[in-house]
Amino acid sequence: MDMAAQKICLSDFTLPGLTEYMKSIGQPAFRAKQIFKWIHQKLVTDFSAMTDQPKSLISQLEKDCTIAAPAIRRRQQSKDGTVKYLLQLADGNCIETVLMRYHYGNTVCVSTQVGCAMGCRFCASTQAGRVRDLTPGEIASEIYTAQKDTGERVSHVVLMGIGEPLHNFDNVMDFLTLISCPEGLNIGMRNISLSTCGLVPGIDKLAQRHLQLTLSVSLHAPDNATRSSMMPVNDAFPLEKLIPACRRYQKETGRRISFEYSMVKGVNDSPQKARELAELIKGMGAHVNLIPINPVDGSPYSATDEANVRRFQKMLEELGVNATVRRRLGTDISAACGQLRREDARQQKQQTSDLQGERTDAP
Ligand code: SAH
């Protein structure tokens, strides 16, 4: 039996959860708080570094527990300062994390699942499906790894990496607690954006939490035929369900939603689509983020050219919709999320088949 797999991962616990666990092994609450701070504030991944803990407790924790500490398998740095990491988790699975430098601070884009089940036709992260959910501590460790690697404070977080955050709801909620609590990095909810492909029950559930984060909805098309052709999730939650859910969300939380709109040449970028989009979301005061699609291998889509993106933006503005063209960072380093992980998996496969080839060829 694999004993390592049975170890308890302490970085997955929120402070109340850790307090409970420490109590169960006969330790007082203040120890839980100290250890929580070591993990989530001082970003230590070694029990032996917890210098205010008794030696006996350290040995016990080393024997029974772990802390999520992914290995940096690959690191690419763009000319604009963007750093992209391929992180390897304890079980060998890989995910991607990106650190972007903006004038207002460093933003980390985190993955929430290994792979994704949503099947969007333009997205590299979903082509091989979903392998598993990430735990709260694993998601937090993406930020911790980037912060330690760069030696720079992370002030903003976007849940826009690999995976669908609302398809891993409970772990994502605990992750948000970990990074926003005062005993952790204390990242303000207003500095956090969560992006969803539009899982309506998840949006309603999230609304009930009344968080001050920004909800981003990946809309990408103003009509069901186009949206379903791009995103299978639209068959389950078509626009007549999704848009009212967005309106409910705004009403319940008092927070404006932002819509992502990836522009695909000849699919969703005509003046007609701009008019339909404006009609669809009018009166919401929502913000639209336009971004030319990042073409991935095996996808039939190509990007709308810059000038047409601008034209589309101008039309939206004229129709009373607030729209910006998102600045693209890190385009010189493996582009859209999911590509690095897929590339790596492919190389692994190639190496394995090379090895197998050698073996068969051997006398
Ligand atoms: N699952 C969530 C979050 C991860 S994807 C969601 O769907 O929102 C983050 C954003 O990147 C989404 O808006 C997604 O539609 C977009 N995206 C994915 N692949 C893309 C590509 N190749 N080009 C442009 N945007 C892409």
mmCIF file of C-alpha atoms and ligand atoms in Angstrom:
data_model
loop_
_atom_site.group_PDB
_atom_site.id
_atom_site.type_symbol
_atom_site.label_atom_id
_atom_site.label_comp_id
_atom_site.label_asym_id
_atom_site.label_seq_id
_atom_site.Cartn_x
_atom_site.Cartn_y
_atom_site.Cartn_z
ATOM 1 C CA MET A 1 0.000 0.000 0.000
ATOM 2 C CA ASP A 2 1.206 3.484 -0.819
ATOM 3 C CA MET A 3 1.640 5.206 2.521
ATOM 4 C CA ALA A 4 2.405 8.597 0.973
ATOM 5 C CA ALA A 5 -1.054 8.669 -0.579
ATOM 6 C CA GLN A 6 -2.608 8.320 2.858
ATOM 7 C CA LYS A 7 -0.878 11.290 4.364
ATOM 8 C CA ILE A 8 -3.109 14.185 5.330
ATOM 9 C CA CYS A 9 -2.445 17.329 3.339
ATOM 10 C CA LEU A 10 -2.465 20.129 5.919
ATOM 11 C CA SER A 11 -2.498 22.934 3.355
ATOM 12 C CA ASP A 12 -5.981 21.830 2.233
ATOM 13 C CA PHE A 13 -7.520 22.832 5.577
ATOM 14 C CA THR A 14 -9.012 26.265 6.197
ATOM 15 C CA LEU A 15 -8.139 27.588 9.668
ATOM 16 C CA PRO A 16 -11.247 26.084 11.351
ATOM 17 C CA GLY A 17 -10.515 22.759 9.644
ATOM 18 C CA LEU A 18 -6.892 22.781 10.730
ATOM 19 C CA THR A 19 -7.903 23.682 14.272
ATOM 20 C CA GLU A 20 -10.245 20.692 14.274
ATOM 21 C CA TYR A 21 -7.482 18.402 12.997
ATOM 22 C CA MET A 22 -4.958 19.627 15.547
ATOM 23 C CA LYS A 23 -7.510 19.107 18.281
ATOM 24 C CA SER A 24 -8.004 15.530 17.070
ATOM 25 C CA ILE A 25 -4.304 14.859 17.650
ATOM 26 C CA GLY A 26 -4.393 16.486 21.069
ATOM 27 C CA GLN A 27 -2.951 19.895 20.105
ATOM 28 C CA PRO A 28 -4.256 23.283 21.217
ATOM 29 C CA ALA A 29 -5.875 25.768 18.834
ATOM 30 C CA PHE A 30 -2.965 28.198 18.926
ATOM 31 C CA ARG A 31 -0.740 25.554 17.296
ATOM 32 C CA ALA A 32 -3.194 25.352 14.411
ATOM 33 C CA LYS A 33 -2.984 29.090 13.911
ATOM 34 C CA GLN A 34 0.819 29.060 14.028
ATOM 35 C CA ILE A 35 1.062 26.200 11.537
ATOM 36 C CA PHE A 36 -1.551 27.795 9.286
ATOM 37 C CA LYS A 37 0.559 30.957 9.144
ATOM 38 C CA TRP A 38 3.708 28.984 8.382
ATOM 39 C CA ILE A 39 1.957 27.382 5.434
ATOM 40 C CA HIS A 40 -0.184 30.220 4.058
ATOM 41 C CA GLN A 41 1.738 33.339 5.047
ATOM 42 C CA LYS A 42 5.389 32.358 5.282
ATOM 43 C CA LEU A 43 4.862 29.834 2.484
ATOM 44 C CA VAL A 44 6.922 27.119 4.118
ATOM 45 C CA THR A 45 6.611 23.606 2.699
ATOM 46 C CA ASP A 46 8.774 21.837 5.260
ATOM 47 C CA PHE A 47 7.611 21.026 8.781
ATOM 48 C CA SER A 48 11.198 21.268 10.009
ATOM 49 C CA ALA A 49 11.199 24.982 9.118
ATOM 50 C CA MET A 50 8.441 25.664 11.671
ATOM 51 C CA THR A 51 10.852 26.804 14.319
ATOM 52 C CA ASP A 52 8.280 27.606 16.998
ATOM 53 C CA GLN A 53 6.886 24.061 17.032
ATOM 54 C CA PRO A 54 8.019 21.342 19.432
ATOM 55 C CA LYS A 55 10.367 18.747 17.893
ATOM 56 C CA SER A 56 8.011 15.912 18.784
ATOM 57 C CA LEU A 57 5.122 17.551 16.945
ATOM 58 C CA ILE A 58 7.316 18.220 13.918
ATOM 59 C CA SER A 59 8.293 14.547 13.713
ATOM 60 C CA GLN A 60 4.670 13.498 14.081
ATOM 61 C CA LEU A 61 3.549 15.860 11.324
ATOM 62 C CA GLU A 62 6.382 14.720 9.067
ATOM 63 C CA LYS A 63 5.209 11.148 9.523
ATOM 64 C CA ASP A 64 1.464 11.690 9.044
ATOM 65 C CA CYS A 65 1.038 14.865 7.021
ATOM 66 C CA THR A 66 2.169 16.726 3.917
ATOM 67 C CA ILE A 67 2.003 20.250 2.508
ATOM 68 C CA ALA A 68 1.220 20.801 -1.176
ATOM 69 C CA ALA A 69 4.516 21.731 -2.829
ATOM 70 C CA PRO A 70 4.492 21.395 -6.591
ATOM 71 C CA ALA A 71 7.760 21.132 -8.495
ATOM 72 C CA ILE A 72 8.510 23.610 -11.276
ATOM 73 C CA ARG A 73 8.851 21.312 -14.253
ATOM 74 C CA ARG A 74 9.176 24.062 -16.830
ATOM 75 C CA ARG A 75 9.410 27.831 -16.600
ATOM 76 C CA GLN A 76 9.131 30.253 -19.497
ATOM 77 C CA GLN A 77 9.582 33.975 -19.251
ATOM 78 C CA SER A 78 8.228 36.368 -21.835
ATOM 79 C CA LYS A 79 9.811 39.626 -22.938
ATOM 80 C CA ASP A 80 6.918 41.459 -21.250
ATOM 81 C CA GLY A 81 7.760 39.829 -17.899
ATOM 82 C CA THR A 82 5.001 37.217 -17.933
ATOM 83 C CA VAL A 83 6.160 33.938 -16.418
ATOM 84 C CA LYS A 84 4.493 30.677 -17.271
ATOM 85 C CA TYR A 85 4.999 27.608 -15.105
ATOM 86 C CA LEU A 86 4.344 23.973 -15.756
ATOM 87 C CA LEU A 87 3.907 22.618 -12.244
ATOM 88 C CA GLN A 88 4.084 18.969 -11.307
ATOM 89 C CA LEU A 89 1.828 17.857 -8.470
ATOM 90 C CA ALA A 90 2.602 15.155 -5.908
ATOM 91 C CA ASP A 91 0.827 12.486 -7.998
ATOM 92 C CA GLY A 92 2.757 13.389 -11.158
ATOM 93 C CA ASN A 93 -0.050 15.311 -12.874
ATOM 94 C CA CYS A 94 0.883 18.642 -14.417
ATOM 95 C CA ILE A 95 -0.936 21.972 -14.449
ATOM 96 C CA GLU A 96 -0.168 25.475 -15.676
ATOM 97 C CA THR A 97 0.144 28.706 -13.728
ATOM 98 C CA VAL A 98 0.899 32.127 -15.163
ATOM 99 C CA LEU A 99 2.208 35.251 -13.459
ATOM 100 C CA MET A 100 1.464 38.528 -15.236
ATOM 101 C CA ARG A 101 2.880 41.907 -14.379
ATOM 102 C CA TYR A 102 0.420 44.780 -14.552
ATOM 103 C CA HIS A 103 0.851 48.361 -13.433
ATOM 104 C CA TYR A 104 -1.439 47.669 -10.457
ATOM 105 C CA GLY A 105 0.487 44.609 -9.300
ATOM 106 C CA ASN A 106 1.301 41.003 -10.022
ATOM 107 C CA THR A 107 -1.560 38.756 -11.066
ATOM 108 C CA VAL A 108 -1.441 34.986 -10.935
ATOM 109 C CA CYS A 109 -3.720 32.956 -13.179
ATOM 110 C CA VAL A 110 -4.440 29.614 -11.488
ATOM 111 C CA SER A 111 -5.670 26.250 -12.737
ATOM 112 C CA THR A 112 -8.488 24.652 -10.752
ATOM 113 C CA GLN A 113 -8.575 21.165 -12.279
ATOM 114 C CA VAL A 114 -6.216 18.784 -14.058
ATOM 115 C CA GLY A 115 -7.754 19.048 -17.524
ATOM 116 C CA CYS A 116 -11.354 20.126 -18.032
ATOM 117 C CA ALA A 117 -14.644 18.407 -18.798
ATOM 118 C CA MET A 118 -16.369 21.329 -20.504
ATOM 119 C CA GLY A 119 -15.229 20.614 -24.070
ATOM 120 C CA CYS A 120 -15.056 24.164 -25.493
ATOM 121 C CA ARG A 121 -13.965 23.674 -29.103
ATOM 122 C CA PHE A 122 -11.325 26.427 -29.092
ATOM 123 C CA CYS A 123 -9.641 25.501 -25.811
ATOM 124 C CA ALA A 124 -6.434 23.492 -25.412
ATOM 125 C CA SER A 125 -7.148 22.586 -21.774
ATOM 126 C CA THR A 126 -10.131 20.392 -22.446
ATOM 127 C CA GLN A 127 -9.024 18.336 -25.420
ATOM 128 C CA ALA A 128 -7.987 15.354 -23.296
ATOM 129 C CA GLY A 129 -10.866 15.764 -20.823
ATOM 130 C CA ARG A 130 -10.755 16.120 -17.053
ATOM 131 C CA VAL A 131 -8.368 14.007 -14.991
ATOM 132 C CA ARG A 132 -9.231 15.221 -11.491
ATOM 133 C CA ASP A 133 -10.073 18.243 -9.357
ATOM 134 C CA LEU A 134 -7.347 20.225 -7.646
ATOM 135 C CA THR A 135 -7.534 20.462 -3.864
ATOM 136 C CA PRO A 136 -7.738 23.861 -2.115
ATOM 137 C CA GLY A 137 -4.100 23.620 -0.997
ATOM 138 C CA GLU A 138 -2.925 22.673 -4.480
ATOM 139 C CA ILE A 139 -4.614 25.704 -6.043
ATOM 140 C CA ALA A 140 -3.142 27.977 -3.353
ATOM 141 C CA SER A 141 0.286 26.416 -3.886
ATOM 142 C CA GLU A 142 0.262 27.718 -7.462
ATOM 143 C CA ILE A 143 0.272 31.266 -6.090
ATOM 144 C CA TYR A 144 2.808 30.435 -3.383
ATOM 145 C CA THR A 145 5.152 28.866 -5.924
ATOM 146 C CA ALA A 146 4.989 31.900 -8.234
ATOM 147 C CA GLN A 147 5.490 34.322 -5.354
ATOM 148 C CA LYS A 148 8.489 32.437 -4.003
ATOM 149 C CA ASP A 149 9.994 31.932 -7.450
ATOM 150 C CA THR A 150 9.838 35.609 -8.399
ATOM 151 C CA GLY A 151 10.374 36.956 -4.904
ATOM 152 C CA GLU A 152 7.567 39.411 -5.640
ATOM 153 C CA ARG A 153 4.248 39.827 -3.917
ATOM 154 C CA VAL A 154 1.141 38.578 -5.689
ATOM 155 C CA SER A 155 -1.720 41.042 -5.251
ATOM 156 C CA HIS A 156 -4.308 39.772 -7.749
ATOM 157 C CA VAL A 157 -5.609 36.343 -8.682
ATOM 158 C CA VAL A 158 -7.657 35.170 -11.645
ATOM 159 C CA LEU A 159 -9.234 31.720 -11.844
ATOM 160 C CA MET A 160 -8.770 31.460 -15.585
ATOM 161 C CA GLY A 161 -6.252 28.665 -15.954
ATOM 162 C CA ILE A 162 -6.972 25.024 -16.722
ATOM 163 C CA GLY A 163 -10.348 23.776 -15.472
ATOM 164 C CA GLU A 164 -13.832 25.049 -14.729
ATOM 165 C CA PRO A 165 -13.856 26.578 -11.228
ATOM 166 C CA LEU A 166 -17.592 26.091 -10.676
ATOM 167 C CA HIS A 167 -17.194 22.393 -11.574
ATOM 168 C CA ASN A 168 -14.915 22.091 -8.515
ATOM 169 C CA PHE A 169 -17.069 24.325 -6.346
ATOM 170 C CA ASP A 170 -16.284 23.337 -2.762
ATOM 171 C CA ASN A 171 -12.524 23.142 -3.244
ATOM 172 C CA VAL A 172 -12.523 26.487 -5.015
ATOM 173 C CA MET A 173 -14.506 28.087 -2.167
ATOM 174 C CA ASP A 174 -11.991 26.758 0.383
ATOM 175 C CA PHE A 175 -9.147 27.982 -1.812
ATOM 176 C CA LEU A 176 -10.674 31.483 -1.802
ATOM 177 C CA THR A 177 -10.869 31.342 1.993
ATOM 178 C CA LEU A 178 -7.215 30.272 2.233
ATOM 179 C CA ILE A 179 -5.818 33.133 0.157
ATOM 180 C CA SER A 180 -8.121 35.870 1.417
ATOM 181 C CA CYS A 181 -7.998 35.236 5.167
ATOM 182 C CA PRO A 182 -5.856 37.510 7.371
ATOM 183 C CA GLU A 183 -3.765 34.538 8.556
ATOM 184 C CA GLY A 184 -2.877 33.833 4.915
ATOM 185 C CA LEU A 185 -1.813 36.143 2.064
ATOM 186 C CA ASN A 186 -4.855 38.301 2.799
ATOM 187 C CA ILE A 187 -5.588 38.918 -0.886
ATOM 188 C CA GLY A 188 -8.711 41.090 -1.119
ATOM 189 C CA MET A 189 -11.746 39.497 -2.752
ATOM 190 C CA ARG A 190 -11.998 42.551 -4.979
ATOM 191 C CA ASN A 191 -8.629 41.570 -6.412
ATOM 192 C CA ILE A 192 -9.907 38.125 -7.405
ATOM 193 C CA SER A 193 -11.733 37.181 -10.627
ATOM 194 C CA LEU A 194 -13.457 33.876 -11.189
ATOM 195 C CA SER A 195 -14.190 32.868 -14.755
ATOM 196 C CA THR A 196 -16.865 30.354 -15.725
ATOM 197 C CA CYS A 197 -18.069 28.877 -18.999
ATOM 198 C CA GLY A 198 -21.596 29.395 -17.651
ATOM 199 C CA LEU A 199 -22.667 26.633 -15.259
ATOM 200 C CA VAL A 200 -25.973 28.135 -14.143
ATOM 201 C CA PRO A 201 -26.453 26.179 -10.877
ATOM 202 C CA GLY A 202 -22.890 27.107 -9.905
ATOM 203 C CA ILE A 203 -23.530 30.796 -10.614
ATOM 204 C CA ASP A 204 -26.616 30.687 -8.384
ATOM 205 C CA LYS A 205 -24.711 28.878 -5.649
ATOM 206 C CA LEU A 206 -21.874 31.398 -5.856
ATOM 207 C CA ALA A 207 -24.331 34.300 -5.617
ATOM 208 C CA GLN A 208 -25.474 32.970 -2.250
ATOM 209 C CA ARG A 209 -21.932 33.354 -0.887
ATOM 210 C CA HIS A 210 -22.073 37.120 -1.448
ATOM 211 C CA LEU A 211 -18.394 37.376 -2.243
ATOM 212 C CA GLN A 212 -16.926 40.632 -3.483
ATOM 213 C CA LEU A 213 -14.957 38.929 -6.258
ATOM 214 C CA THR A 214 -15.504 39.635 -9.950
ATOM 215 C CA LEU A 215 -17.461 37.016 -11.843
ATOM 216 C CA SER A 216 -16.402 36.638 -15.458
ATOM 217 C CA VAL A 217 -18.687 34.730 -17.769
ATOM 218 C CA SER A 218 -17.243 33.276 -20.967
ATOM 219 C CA LEU A 219 -19.964 34.279 -23.364
ATOM 220 C CA HIS A 220 -18.234 34.273 -26.761
ATOM 221 C CA ALA A 221 -21.487 34.478 -28.758
ATOM 222 C CA PRO A 222 -24.846 36.281 -28.479
ATOM 223 C CA ASP A 223 -27.014 33.514 -29.966
ATOM 224 C CA ASN A 224 -27.518 29.856 -29.109
ATOM 225 C CA ALA A 225 -26.596 28.420 -32.499
ATOM 226 C CA THR A 226 -23.179 30.096 -32.533
ATOM 227 C CA ARG A 227 -22.529 29.579 -28.835
ATOM 228 C CA SER A 228 -23.463 25.888 -28.954
ATOM 229 C CA SER A 229 -21.137 25.394 -31.904
ATOM 230 C CA MET A 230 -18.285 26.778 -29.799
ATOM 231 C CA MET A 231 -19.251 25.568 -26.333
ATOM 232 C CA PRO A 232 -21.149 22.326 -25.678
ATOM 233 C CA VAL A 233 -22.104 23.667 -22.224
ATOM 234 C CA ASN A 234 -24.554 25.943 -24.022
ATOM 235 C CA ASP A 235 -26.761 22.924 -24.792
ATOM 236 C CA ALA A 236 -27.248 22.348 -21.077
ATOM 237 C CA PHE A 237 -27.457 26.037 -20.114
ATOM 238 C CA PRO A 238 -28.521 28.072 -23.151
ATOM 239 C CA LEU A 239 -28.588 31.871 -23.170
ATOM 240 C CA GLU A 240 -32.196 32.110 -21.969
ATOM 241 C CA LYS A 241 -31.012 30.365 -18.776
ATOM 242 C CA LEU A 242 -27.534 31.893 -18.539
ATOM 243 C CA ILE A 243 -28.367 35.584 -18.924
ATOM 244 C CA PRO A 244 -31.128 35.577 -16.280
ATOM 245 C CA ALA A 245 -28.686 33.791 -13.941
ATOM 246 C CA CYS A 246 -26.181 36.601 -14.543
ATOM 247 C CA ARG A 247 -28.859 39.170 -13.768
ATOM 248 C CA ARG A 248 -29.774 37.295 -10.572
ATOM 249 C CA TYR A 249 -26.110 37.195 -9.626
ATOM 250 C CA GLN A 250 -25.764 40.954 -10.014
ATOM 251 C CA LYS A 251 -28.901 41.602 -8.026
ATOM 252 C CA GLU A 252 -27.897 39.238 -5.231
ATOM 253 C CA THR A 253 -24.276 40.397 -4.883
ATOM 254 C CA GLY A 254 -24.423 43.989 -6.078
ATOM 255 C CA ARG A 255 -21.396 43.226 -8.241
ATOM 256 C CA ARG A 256 -21.156 43.803 -11.971
ATOM 257 C CA ILE A 257 -20.402 40.846 -14.167
ATOM 258 C CA SER A 258 -17.841 40.891 -16.889
ATOM 259 C CA PHE A 259 -18.257 38.921 -20.095
ATOM 260 C CA GLU A 260 -15.381 37.331 -21.976
ATOM 261 C CA TYR A 261 -15.748 37.396 -25.726
ATOM 262 C CA SER A 262 -13.031 35.590 -27.714
ATOM 263 C CA MET A 263 -13.249 36.724 -31.296
ATOM 264 C CA VAL A 264 -13.224 34.163 -34.080
ATOM 265 C CA LYS A 265 -12.976 35.204 -37.694
ATOM 266 C CA GLY A 266 -16.254 34.686 -39.527
ATOM 267 C CA VAL A 267 -17.974 33.070 -36.542
ATOM 268 C CA ASN A 268 -18.852 35.693 -33.919
ATOM 269 C CA ASP A 269 -17.242 38.910 -35.153
ATOM 270 C CA SER A 270 -19.731 40.476 -37.574
ATOM 271 C CA PRO A 271 -21.493 43.825 -36.978
ATOM 272 C CA GLN A 272 -24.709 41.811 -36.701
ATOM 273 C CA LYS A 273 -23.211 39.860 -33.758
ATOM 274 C CA ALA A 274 -22.206 43.118 -32.071
ATOM 275 C CA ARG A 275 -25.813 44.321 -32.306
ATOM 276 C CA GLU A 276 -27.160 40.991 -30.980
ATOM 277 C CA LEU A 277 -24.670 41.091 -28.119
ATOM 278 C CA ALA A 278 -25.642 44.613 -27.141
ATOM 279 C CA GLU A 279 -29.309 43.630 -27.249
ATOM 280 C CA LEU A 280 -28.681 40.520 -25.130
ATOM 281 C CA ILE A 281 -26.919 42.229 -22.236
ATOM 282 C CA LYS A 282 -28.433 45.698 -22.374
ATOM 283 C CA GLY A 283 -29.250 47.308 -19.077
ATOM 284 C CA MET A 284 -26.872 45.105 -17.122
ATOM 285 C CA GLY A 285 -24.059 47.644 -16.928
ATOM 286 C CA ALA A 286 -21.809 44.692 -17.650
ATOM 287 C CA HIS A 287 -18.320 44.938 -19.037
ATOM 288 C CA VAL A 288 -17.227 43.052 -22.167
ATOM 289 C CA ASN A 289 -13.641 41.886 -22.583
ATOM 290 C CA LEU A 290 -12.754 41.313 -26.208
ATOM 291 C CA ILE A 291 -9.812 39.105 -27.074
ATOM 292 C CA PRO A 292 -8.812 37.674 -30.447
ATOM 293 C CA ILE A 293 -9.002 33.900 -30.130
ATOM 294 C CA ASN A 294 -5.710 32.150 -29.660
ATOM 295 C CA PRO A 295 -5.759 29.432 -32.306
ATOM 296 C CA VAL A 296 -4.823 26.000 -30.922
ATOM 297 C CA ASP A 297 -3.840 22.942 -32.965
ATOM 298 C CA GLY A 298 -6.727 20.896 -34.230
ATOM 299 C CA SER A 299 -9.200 23.753 -33.856
ATOM 300 C CA PRO A 300 -10.996 25.089 -36.935
ATOM 301 C CA TYR A 301 -10.880 28.669 -35.642
ATOM 302 C CA SER A 302 -8.701 31.598 -36.571
ATOM 303 C CA ALA A 303 -8.466 34.982 -34.890
ATOM 304 C CA THR A 304 -10.294 38.131 -35.918
ATOM 305 C CA ASP A 305 -7.733 40.665 -37.028
ATOM 306 C CA GLU A 306 -6.859 43.597 -34.808
ATOM 307 C CA ALA A 307 -8.706 46.209 -36.876
ATOM 308 C CA ASN A 308 -11.953 44.245 -36.812
ATOM 309 C CA VAL A 309 -11.680 43.717 -33.068
ATOM 310 C CA ARG A 310 -11.438 47.504 -32.700
ATOM 311 C CA ARG A 311 -14.408 48.005 -35.009
ATOM 312 C CA PHE A 312 -16.451 45.514 -32.968
ATOM 313 C CA GLN A 313 -15.475 47.316 -29.768
ATOM 314 C CA LYS A 314 -16.469 50.678 -31.224
ATOM 315 C CA MET A 315 -19.853 49.333 -32.266
ATOM 316 C CA LEU A 316 -20.499 47.972 -28.792
ATOM 317 C CA GLU A 317 -19.537 51.297 -27.238
ATOM 318 C CA GLU A 318 -21.892 53.106 -29.595
ATOM 319 C CA LEU A 319 -24.650 50.725 -28.566
ATOM 320 C CA GLY A 320 -24.021 51.613 -24.930
ATOM 321 C CA VAL A 321 -21.982 48.558 -23.937
ATOM 322 C CA ASN A 322 -18.735 49.030 -22.085
ATOM 323 C CA ALA A 323 -16.053 47.051 -23.929
ATOM 324 C CA THR A 324 -12.280 46.784 -23.796
ATOM 325 C CA VAL A 325 -9.786 44.886 -25.892
ATOM 326 C CA ARG A 326 -7.721 42.784 -23.564
ATOM 327 C CA ARG A 327 -3.997 43.287 -23.762
ATOM 328 C CA ARG A 328 -2.327 40.030 -24.639
ATOM 329 C CA LEU A 329 0.611 39.145 -22.452
ATOM 330 C CA GLY A 330 3.089 36.343 -22.967
ATOM 331 C CA THR A 331 2.160 35.659 -26.568
ATOM 332 C CA ASP A 332 5.775 34.760 -27.294
ATOM 333 C CA ILE A 333 5.715 31.925 -24.732
ATOM 334 C CA SER A 334 3.294 29.165 -25.615
ATOM 335 C CA ALA A 335 0.185 31.330 -25.811
ATOM 336 C CA ALA A 336 -3.176 30.155 -24.471
ATOM 337 C CA CYS A 337 -3.459 28.204 -21.272
ATOM 338 C CA GLY A 338 -3.434 24.445 -21.599
ATOM 339 C CA GLN A 339 -0.914 24.450 -24.398
ATOM 340 C CA LEU A 340 2.168 23.922 -22.264
ATOM 341 C CA ARG A 341 0.647 20.980 -20.419
ATOM 342 C CA ARG A 342 -0.512 19.424 -23.669
ATOM 343 C CA GLU A 343 2.863 19.957 -25.313
ATOM 344 C CA ASP A 344 4.551 18.325 -22.341
ATOM 345 C CA ALA A 345 2.187 15.334 -22.377
ATOM 346 C CA ARG A 346 2.899 14.915 -26.073
ATOM 347 C CA GLN A 347 6.660 15.028 -25.542
ATOM 348 C CA GLN A 348 6.327 12.438 -22.772
ATOM 349 C CA LYS A 349 4.388 10.174 -25.090
ATOM 350 C CA GLN A 350 6.973 10.687 -27.810
ATOM 351 C CA GLN A 351 9.786 9.810 -25.415
ATOM 352 C CA THR A 352 7.939 6.705 -24.259
ATOM 353 C CA SER A 353 7.331 5.537 -27.794
ATOM 354 C CA ASP A 354 10.959 6.330 -28.694
ATOM 355 C CA LEU A 355 12.034 4.180 -25.766
ATOM 356 C CA GLN A 356 9.663 1.425 -26.751
ATOM 357 C CA GLY A 357 10.986 1.699 -30.286
ATOM 358 C CA GLU A 358 14.527 1.250 -29.008
ATOM 359 C CA ARG A 359 13.453 -1.720 -26.970
ATOM 360 C CA THR A 360 11.806 -3.442 -29.917
ATOM 361 C CA ASP A 361 14.810 -2.739 -32.069
ATOM 362 C CA ALA A 362 17.233 -4.081 -29.488
ATOM 363 C CA PRO A 363 18.656 -7.520 -30.255
HETATM 364 N N1 SAH B 1 -13.424 27.361 -17.426
HETATM 365 C C1 SAH B 1 -13.431 28.757 -17.180
HETATM 366 C C2 SAH B 1 -12.054 29.343 -16.874
HETATM 367 C C3 SAH B 1 -10.889 28.873 -17.699
HETATM 368 S S1 SAH B 1 -10.777 29.458 -19.359
HETATM 369 C C4 SAH B 1 -14.086 29.494 -18.323
HETATM 370 O O1 SAH B 1 -14.470 28.849 -19.288
HETATM 371 O O2 SAH B 1 -14.283 30.698 -18.237
HETATM 372 C C5 SAH B 1 -10.425 31.183 -19.250
HETATM 373 C C6 SAH B 1 -10.889 31.985 -20.454
HETATM 374 O O3 SAH B 1 -10.079 31.707 -21.603
HETATM 375 C C7 SAH B 1 -12.318 31.685 -20.877
HETATM 376 O O4 SAH B 1 -12.972 32.874 -21.215
HETATM 377 C C8 SAH B 1 -12.104 30.810 -22.101
HETATM 378 O O5 SAH B 1 -13.241 30.780 -22.928
HETATM 379 C C9 SAH B 1 -10.909 31.488 -22.724
HETATM 380 N N2 SAH B 1 -10.175 30.692 -23.704
HETATM 381 C C10 SAH B 1 -9.890 29.379 -23.685
HETATM 382 N N3 SAH B 1 -9.188 29.015 -24.761
HETATM 383 C C11 SAH B 1 -9.004 30.137 -25.484
HETATM 384 C C12 SAH B 1 -8.357 30.428 -26.719
HETATM 385 N N4 SAH B 1 -7.754 29.466 -27.416
HETATM 386 N N5 SAH B 1 -8.368 31.699 -27.158
HETATM 387 C C13 SAH B 1 -8.961 32.679 -26.456
HETATM 388 N N6 SAH B 1 -9.596 32.488 -25.295
HETATM 389 C C14 SAH B 1 -9.630 31.215 -24.810
#
